[in-house]
PDB file of C-alpha atoms and ligand atoms in Angstrom:
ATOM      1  CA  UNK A   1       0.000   0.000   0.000  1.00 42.00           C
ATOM      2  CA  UNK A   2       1.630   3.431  -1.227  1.00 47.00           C
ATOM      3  CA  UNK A   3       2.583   5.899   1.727  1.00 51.00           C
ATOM      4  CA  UNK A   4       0.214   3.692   3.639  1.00 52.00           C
ATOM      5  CA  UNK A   5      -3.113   4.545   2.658  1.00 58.00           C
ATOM      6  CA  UNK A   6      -5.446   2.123   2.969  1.00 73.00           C
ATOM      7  CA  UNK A   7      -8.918   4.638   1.435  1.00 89.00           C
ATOM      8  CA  UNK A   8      -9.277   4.613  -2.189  1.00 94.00           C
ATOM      9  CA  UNK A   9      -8.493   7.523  -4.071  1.00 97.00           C
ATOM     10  CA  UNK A  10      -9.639  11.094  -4.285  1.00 98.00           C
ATOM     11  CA  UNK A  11      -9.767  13.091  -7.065  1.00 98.00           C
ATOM     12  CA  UNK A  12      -9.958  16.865  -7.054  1.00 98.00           C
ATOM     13  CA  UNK A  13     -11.288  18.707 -10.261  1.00 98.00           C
ATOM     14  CA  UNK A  14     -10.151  22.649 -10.124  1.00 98.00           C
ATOM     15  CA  UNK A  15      -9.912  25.718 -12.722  1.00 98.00           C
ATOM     16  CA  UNK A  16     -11.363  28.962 -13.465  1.00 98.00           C
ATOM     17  CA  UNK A  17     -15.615  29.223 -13.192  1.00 97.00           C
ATOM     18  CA  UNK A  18     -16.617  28.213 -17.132  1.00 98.00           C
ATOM     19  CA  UNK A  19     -13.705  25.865 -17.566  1.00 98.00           C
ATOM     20  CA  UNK A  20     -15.744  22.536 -17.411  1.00 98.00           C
ATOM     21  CA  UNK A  21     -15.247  21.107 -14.009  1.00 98.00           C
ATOM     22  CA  UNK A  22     -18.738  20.162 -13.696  1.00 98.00           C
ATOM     23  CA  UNK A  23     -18.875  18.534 -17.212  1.00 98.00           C
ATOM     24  CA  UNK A  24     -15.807  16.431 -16.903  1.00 98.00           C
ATOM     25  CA  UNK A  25     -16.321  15.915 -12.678  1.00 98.00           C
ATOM     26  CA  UNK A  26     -19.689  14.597 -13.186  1.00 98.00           C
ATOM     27  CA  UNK A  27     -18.928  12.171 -16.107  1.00 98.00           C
ATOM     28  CA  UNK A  28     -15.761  10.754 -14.450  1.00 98.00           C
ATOM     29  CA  UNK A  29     -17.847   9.714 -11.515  1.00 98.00           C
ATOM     30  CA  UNK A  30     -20.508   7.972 -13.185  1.00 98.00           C
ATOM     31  CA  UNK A  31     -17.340   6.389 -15.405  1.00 98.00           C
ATOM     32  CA  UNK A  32     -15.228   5.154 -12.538  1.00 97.00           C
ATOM     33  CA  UNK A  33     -18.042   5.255 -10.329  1.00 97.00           C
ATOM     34  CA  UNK A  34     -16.709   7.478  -7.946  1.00 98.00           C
ATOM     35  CA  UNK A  35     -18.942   9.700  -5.521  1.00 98.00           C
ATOM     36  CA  UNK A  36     -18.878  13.154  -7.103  1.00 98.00           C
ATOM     37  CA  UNK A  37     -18.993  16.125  -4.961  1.00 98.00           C
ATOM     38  CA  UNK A  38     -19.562  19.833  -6.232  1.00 98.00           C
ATOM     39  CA  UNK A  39     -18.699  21.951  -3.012  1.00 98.00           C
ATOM     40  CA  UNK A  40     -20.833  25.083  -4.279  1.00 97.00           C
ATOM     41  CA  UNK A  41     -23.796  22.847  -4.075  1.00 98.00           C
ATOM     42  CA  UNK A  42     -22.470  21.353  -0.978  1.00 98.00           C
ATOM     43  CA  UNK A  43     -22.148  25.268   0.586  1.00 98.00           C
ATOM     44  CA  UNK A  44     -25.489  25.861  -0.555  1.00 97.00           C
ATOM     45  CA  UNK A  45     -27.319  22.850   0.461  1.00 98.00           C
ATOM     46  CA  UNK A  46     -26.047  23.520   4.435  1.00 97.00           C
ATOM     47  CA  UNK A  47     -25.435  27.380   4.296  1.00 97.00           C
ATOM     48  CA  UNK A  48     -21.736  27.031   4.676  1.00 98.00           C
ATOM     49  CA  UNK A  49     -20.873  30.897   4.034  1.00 97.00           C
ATOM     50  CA  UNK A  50     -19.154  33.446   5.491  1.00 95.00           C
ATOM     51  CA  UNK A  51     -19.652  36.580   3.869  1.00 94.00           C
ATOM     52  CA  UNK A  52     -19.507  38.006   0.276  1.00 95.00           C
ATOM     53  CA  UNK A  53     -16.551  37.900  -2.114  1.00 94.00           C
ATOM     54  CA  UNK A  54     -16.781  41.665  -4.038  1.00 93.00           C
ATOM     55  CA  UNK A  55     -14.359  40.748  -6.670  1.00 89.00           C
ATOM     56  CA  UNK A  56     -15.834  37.849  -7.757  1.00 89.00           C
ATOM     57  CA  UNK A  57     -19.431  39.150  -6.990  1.00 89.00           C
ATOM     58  CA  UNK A  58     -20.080  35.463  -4.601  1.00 90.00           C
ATOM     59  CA  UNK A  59     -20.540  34.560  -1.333  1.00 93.00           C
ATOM     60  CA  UNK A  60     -17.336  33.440   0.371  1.00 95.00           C
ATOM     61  CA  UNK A  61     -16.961  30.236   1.694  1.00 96.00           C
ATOM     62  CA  UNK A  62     -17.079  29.121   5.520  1.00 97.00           C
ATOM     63  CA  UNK A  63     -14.396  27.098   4.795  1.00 97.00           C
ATOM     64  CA  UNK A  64     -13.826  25.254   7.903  1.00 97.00           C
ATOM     65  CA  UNK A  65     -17.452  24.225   7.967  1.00 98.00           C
ATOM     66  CA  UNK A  66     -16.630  22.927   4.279  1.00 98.00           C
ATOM     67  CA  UNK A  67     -14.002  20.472   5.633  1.00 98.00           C
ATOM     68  CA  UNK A  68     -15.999  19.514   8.505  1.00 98.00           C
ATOM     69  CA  UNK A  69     -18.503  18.602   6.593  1.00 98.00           C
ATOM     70  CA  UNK A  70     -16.559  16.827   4.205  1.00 98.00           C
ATOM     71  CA  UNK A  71     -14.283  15.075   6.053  1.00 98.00           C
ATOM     72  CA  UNK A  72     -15.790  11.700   6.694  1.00 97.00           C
ATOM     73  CA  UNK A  73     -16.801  11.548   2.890  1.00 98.00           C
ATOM     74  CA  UNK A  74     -13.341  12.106   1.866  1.00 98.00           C
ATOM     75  CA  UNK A  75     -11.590   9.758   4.393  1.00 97.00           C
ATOM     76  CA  UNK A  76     -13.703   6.999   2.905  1.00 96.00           C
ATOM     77  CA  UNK A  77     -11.903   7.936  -0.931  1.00 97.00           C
ATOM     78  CA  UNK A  78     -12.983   7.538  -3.803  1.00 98.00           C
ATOM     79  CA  UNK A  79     -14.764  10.913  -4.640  1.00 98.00           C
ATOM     80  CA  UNK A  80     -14.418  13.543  -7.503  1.00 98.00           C
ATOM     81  CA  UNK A  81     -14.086  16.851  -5.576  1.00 98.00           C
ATOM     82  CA  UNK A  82     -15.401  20.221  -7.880  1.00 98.00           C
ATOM     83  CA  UNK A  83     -14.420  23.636  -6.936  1.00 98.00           C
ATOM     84  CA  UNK A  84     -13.204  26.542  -7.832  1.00 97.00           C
ATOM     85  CA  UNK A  85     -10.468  27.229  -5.608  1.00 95.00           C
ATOM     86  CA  UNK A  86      -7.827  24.361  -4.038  1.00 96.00           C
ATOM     87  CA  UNK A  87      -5.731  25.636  -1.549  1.00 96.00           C
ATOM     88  CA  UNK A  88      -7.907  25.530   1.612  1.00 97.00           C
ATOM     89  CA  UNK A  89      -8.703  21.786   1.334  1.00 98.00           C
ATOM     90  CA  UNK A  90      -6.208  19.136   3.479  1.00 98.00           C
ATOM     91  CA  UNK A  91      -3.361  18.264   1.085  1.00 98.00           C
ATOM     92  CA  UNK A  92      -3.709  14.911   2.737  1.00 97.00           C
ATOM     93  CA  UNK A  93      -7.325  14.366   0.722  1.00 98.00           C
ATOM     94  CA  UNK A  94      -6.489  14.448  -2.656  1.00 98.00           C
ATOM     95  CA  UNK A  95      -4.187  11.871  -4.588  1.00 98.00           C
ATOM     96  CA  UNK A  96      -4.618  13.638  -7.854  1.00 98.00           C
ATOM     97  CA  UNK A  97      -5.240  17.269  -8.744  1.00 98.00           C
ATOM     98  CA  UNK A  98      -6.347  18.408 -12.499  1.00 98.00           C
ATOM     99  CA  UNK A  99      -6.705  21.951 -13.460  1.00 98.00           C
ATOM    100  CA  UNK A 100      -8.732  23.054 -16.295  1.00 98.00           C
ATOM    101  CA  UNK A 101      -7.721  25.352 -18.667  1.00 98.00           C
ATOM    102  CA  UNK A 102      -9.401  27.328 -21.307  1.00 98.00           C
ATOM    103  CA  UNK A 103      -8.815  29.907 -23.558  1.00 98.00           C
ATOM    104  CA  UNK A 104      -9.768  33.812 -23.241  1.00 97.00           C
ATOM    105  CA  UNK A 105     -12.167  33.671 -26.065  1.00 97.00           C
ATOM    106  CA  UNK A 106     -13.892  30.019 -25.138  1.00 98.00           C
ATOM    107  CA  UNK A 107     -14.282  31.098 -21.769  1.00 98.00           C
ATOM    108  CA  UNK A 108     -15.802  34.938 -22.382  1.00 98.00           C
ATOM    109  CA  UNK A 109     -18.205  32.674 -24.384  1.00 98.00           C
ATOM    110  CA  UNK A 110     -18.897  30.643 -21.965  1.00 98.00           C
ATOM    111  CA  UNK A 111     -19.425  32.661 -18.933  1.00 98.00           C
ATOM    112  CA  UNK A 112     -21.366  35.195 -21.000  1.00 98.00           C
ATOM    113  CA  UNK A 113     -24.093  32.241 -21.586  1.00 98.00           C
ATOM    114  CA  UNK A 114     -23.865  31.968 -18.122  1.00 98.00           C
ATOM    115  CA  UNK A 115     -25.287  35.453 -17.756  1.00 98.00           C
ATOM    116  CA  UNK A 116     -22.083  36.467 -16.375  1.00 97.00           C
ATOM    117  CA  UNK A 117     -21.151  40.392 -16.851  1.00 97.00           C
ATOM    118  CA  UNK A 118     -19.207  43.280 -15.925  1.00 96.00           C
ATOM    119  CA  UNK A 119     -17.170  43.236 -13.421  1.00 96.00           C
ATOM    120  CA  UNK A 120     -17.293  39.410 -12.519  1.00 96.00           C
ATOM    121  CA  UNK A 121     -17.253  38.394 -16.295  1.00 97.00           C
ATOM    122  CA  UNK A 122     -13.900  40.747 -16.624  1.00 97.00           C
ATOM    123  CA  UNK A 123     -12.328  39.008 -12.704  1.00 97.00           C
ATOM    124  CA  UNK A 124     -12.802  35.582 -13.728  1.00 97.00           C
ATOM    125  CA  UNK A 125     -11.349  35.967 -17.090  1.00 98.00           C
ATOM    126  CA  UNK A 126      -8.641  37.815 -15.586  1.00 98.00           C
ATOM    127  CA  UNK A 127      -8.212  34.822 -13.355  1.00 97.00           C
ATOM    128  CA  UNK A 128      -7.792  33.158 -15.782  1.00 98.00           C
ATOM    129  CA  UNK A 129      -5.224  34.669 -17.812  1.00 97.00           C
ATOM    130  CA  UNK A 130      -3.306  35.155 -14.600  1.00 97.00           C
ATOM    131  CA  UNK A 131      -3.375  31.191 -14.359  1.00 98.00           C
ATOM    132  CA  UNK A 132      -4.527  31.732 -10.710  1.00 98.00           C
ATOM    133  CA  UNK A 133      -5.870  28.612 -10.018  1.00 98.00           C
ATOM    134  CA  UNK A 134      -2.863  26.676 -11.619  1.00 98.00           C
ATOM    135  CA  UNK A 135      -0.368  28.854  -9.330  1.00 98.00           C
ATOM    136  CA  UNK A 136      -2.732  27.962  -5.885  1.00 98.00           C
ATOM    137  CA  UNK A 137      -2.732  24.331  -7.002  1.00 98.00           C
ATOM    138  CA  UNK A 138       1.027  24.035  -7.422  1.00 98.00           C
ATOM    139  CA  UNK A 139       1.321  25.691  -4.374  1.00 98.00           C
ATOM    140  CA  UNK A 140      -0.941  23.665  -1.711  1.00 98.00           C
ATOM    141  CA  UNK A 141      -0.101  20.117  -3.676  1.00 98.00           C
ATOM    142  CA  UNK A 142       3.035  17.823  -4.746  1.00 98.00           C
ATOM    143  CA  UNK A 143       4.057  19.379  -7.916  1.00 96.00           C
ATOM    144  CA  UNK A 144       3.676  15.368  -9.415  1.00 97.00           C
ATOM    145  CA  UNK A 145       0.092  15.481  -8.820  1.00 98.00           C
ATOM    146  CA  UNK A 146      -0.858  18.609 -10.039  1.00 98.00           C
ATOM    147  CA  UNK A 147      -1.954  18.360 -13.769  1.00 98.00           C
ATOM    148  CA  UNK A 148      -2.956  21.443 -15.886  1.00 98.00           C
ATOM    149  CA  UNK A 149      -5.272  19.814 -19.013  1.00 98.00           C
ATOM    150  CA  UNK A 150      -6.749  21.655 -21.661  1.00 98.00           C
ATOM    151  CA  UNK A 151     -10.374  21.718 -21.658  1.00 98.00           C
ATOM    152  CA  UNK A 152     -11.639  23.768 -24.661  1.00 98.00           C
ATOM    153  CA  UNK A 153     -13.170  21.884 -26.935  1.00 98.00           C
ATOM    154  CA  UNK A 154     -15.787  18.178 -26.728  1.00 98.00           C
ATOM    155  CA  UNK A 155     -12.636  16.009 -28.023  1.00 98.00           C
ATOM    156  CA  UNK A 156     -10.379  17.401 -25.356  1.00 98.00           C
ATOM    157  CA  UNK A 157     -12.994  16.770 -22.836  1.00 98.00           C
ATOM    158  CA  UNK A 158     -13.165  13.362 -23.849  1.00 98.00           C
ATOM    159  CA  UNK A 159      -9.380  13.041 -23.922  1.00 98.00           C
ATOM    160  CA  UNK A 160      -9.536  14.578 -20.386  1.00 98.00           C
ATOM    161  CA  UNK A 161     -11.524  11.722 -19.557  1.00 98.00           C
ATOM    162  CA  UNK A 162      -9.618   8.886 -20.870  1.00 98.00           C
ATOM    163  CA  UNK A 163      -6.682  10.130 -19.211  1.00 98.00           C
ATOM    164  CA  UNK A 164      -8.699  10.913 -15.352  1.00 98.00           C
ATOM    165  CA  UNK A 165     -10.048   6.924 -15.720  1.00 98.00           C
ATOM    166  CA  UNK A 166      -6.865   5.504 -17.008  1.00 98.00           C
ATOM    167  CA  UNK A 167      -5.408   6.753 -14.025  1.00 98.00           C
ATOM    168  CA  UNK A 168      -7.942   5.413 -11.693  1.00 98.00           C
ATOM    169  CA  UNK A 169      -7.500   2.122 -13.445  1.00 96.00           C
ATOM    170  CA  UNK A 170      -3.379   2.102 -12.858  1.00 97.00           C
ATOM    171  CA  UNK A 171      -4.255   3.618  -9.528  1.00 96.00           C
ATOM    172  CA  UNK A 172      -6.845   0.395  -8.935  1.00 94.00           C
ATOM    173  CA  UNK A 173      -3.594  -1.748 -10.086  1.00 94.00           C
ATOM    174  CA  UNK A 174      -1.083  -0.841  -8.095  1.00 94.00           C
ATOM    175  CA  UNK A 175      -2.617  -0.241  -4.524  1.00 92.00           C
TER     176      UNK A 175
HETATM  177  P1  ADP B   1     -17.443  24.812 -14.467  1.00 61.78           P
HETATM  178  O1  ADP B   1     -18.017  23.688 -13.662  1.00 61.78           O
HETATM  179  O2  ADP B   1     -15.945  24.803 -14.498  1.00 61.78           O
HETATM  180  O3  ADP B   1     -17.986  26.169 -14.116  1.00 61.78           O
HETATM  181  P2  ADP B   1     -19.075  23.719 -16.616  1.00 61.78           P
HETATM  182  O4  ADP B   1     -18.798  22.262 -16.575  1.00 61.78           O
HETATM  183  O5  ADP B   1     -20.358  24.196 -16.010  1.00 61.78           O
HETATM  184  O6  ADP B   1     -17.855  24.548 -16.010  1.00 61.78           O
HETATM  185  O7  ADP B   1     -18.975  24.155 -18.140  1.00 61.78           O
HETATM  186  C1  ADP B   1     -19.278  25.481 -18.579  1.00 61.78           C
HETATM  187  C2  ADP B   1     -19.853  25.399 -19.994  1.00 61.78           C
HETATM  188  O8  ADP B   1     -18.824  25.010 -20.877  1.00 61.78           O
HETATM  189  C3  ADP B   1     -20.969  24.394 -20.163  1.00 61.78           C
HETATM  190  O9  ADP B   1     -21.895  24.923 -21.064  1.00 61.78           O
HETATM  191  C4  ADP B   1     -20.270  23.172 -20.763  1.00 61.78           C
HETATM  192  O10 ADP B   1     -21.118  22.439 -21.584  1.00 61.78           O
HETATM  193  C5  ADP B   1     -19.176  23.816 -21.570  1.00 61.78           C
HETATM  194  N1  ADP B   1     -17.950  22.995 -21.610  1.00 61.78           N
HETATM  195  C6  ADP B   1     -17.313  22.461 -20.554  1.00 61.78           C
HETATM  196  N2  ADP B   1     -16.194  21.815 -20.954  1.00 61.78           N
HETATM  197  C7  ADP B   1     -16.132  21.958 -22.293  1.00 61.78           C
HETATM  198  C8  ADP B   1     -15.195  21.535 -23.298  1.00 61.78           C
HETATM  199  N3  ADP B   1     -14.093  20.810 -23.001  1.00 61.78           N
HETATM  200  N4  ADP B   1     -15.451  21.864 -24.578  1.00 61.78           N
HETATM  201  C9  ADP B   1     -16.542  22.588 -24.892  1.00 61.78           C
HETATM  202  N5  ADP B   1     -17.452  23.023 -24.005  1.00 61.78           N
HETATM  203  C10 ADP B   1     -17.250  22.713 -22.714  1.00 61.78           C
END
């Protein structure tokens, strides 16, 4: 047993709002049959806020509440996490980390048909181009399990998927 962990494996699912995470979180699940977890609806579903985040024009999370709510879930393994944001989470509760990316002009697209405008449309598309998400990940996690994947089109989706499931499947192997 690797590093002595006996739980299966937990996947987290990161990037920029617009960049797929729900897509591709929700169809690796039902793939590898995972438990898939989006922590928005989580926060929502128990009220797990703590305020209200002006630049991004959303309520901040409680984020303590988040873990305790989370925790048993996750110490069980096998989940697909979805979020917007990494750092805050244990390191200890994620054995993989994959962080969507998407160009300027896919994303404006996107977000726009998400009624997204103004200011918030502008901050997460900066957030974008400042790869903030990528820099947090690398940051809180093992630089080996940190994977940025391109996530612009249906075929790299799919490609994205192959790859998450393959893993799972060597993963599955070799513990
Ligand atoms: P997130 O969960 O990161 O906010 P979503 O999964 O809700 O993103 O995706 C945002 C929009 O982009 C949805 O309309 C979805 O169908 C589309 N989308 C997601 N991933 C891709 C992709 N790889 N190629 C094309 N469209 C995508």
């Amino acid at each position: 047993m690797a590093e002595g962990n006996p739980r299966g494996p937990n996947i987290l699912i990161t990037g920029t709002p617009g960049t797929g995470k729900t897509t591709l979180g929700s169809e690796v699940s039902q793939r590898v049959g995972f438990n898939y977890i989006n922590v928005g609806d989580v926060a929502k579903q128990h009220d797990l806020y703590d305020g209200w985040d002006d630049k991004y024009q959303c309520p901040v999370l409680d984020e303590d509440r988040v873990i305790d709510e989370l925790e048993e879930v996750m110490s069980s393994g096998r989940n697909v996490v979805d979020y917007h944001g990494c750092d805050f989470f244990p390191e200890r509760w994620f054995d993989i980390v994959i962080v969507l990316r998407t160009n300027n002009h896919e994303l404006y697209e996107r977000l726009e048909k998400r009624g997204y405008s103004g200011k918030k449309l502008e901050e997460n598309i900066q957030c974008e181009i400042f790869q903030t998400i990528l820099d947090e990940a690398r940051e809180a996690y093992k630089p080996e399990i940190v994977h940025e994947v391109p996530s612009n089109t249906p075929d790299e989706m799919e490609d994205n998927l192959d790859k998450i499931s393959a893993w799972v499947h060597e993963w599955n192997i070799s513990h």
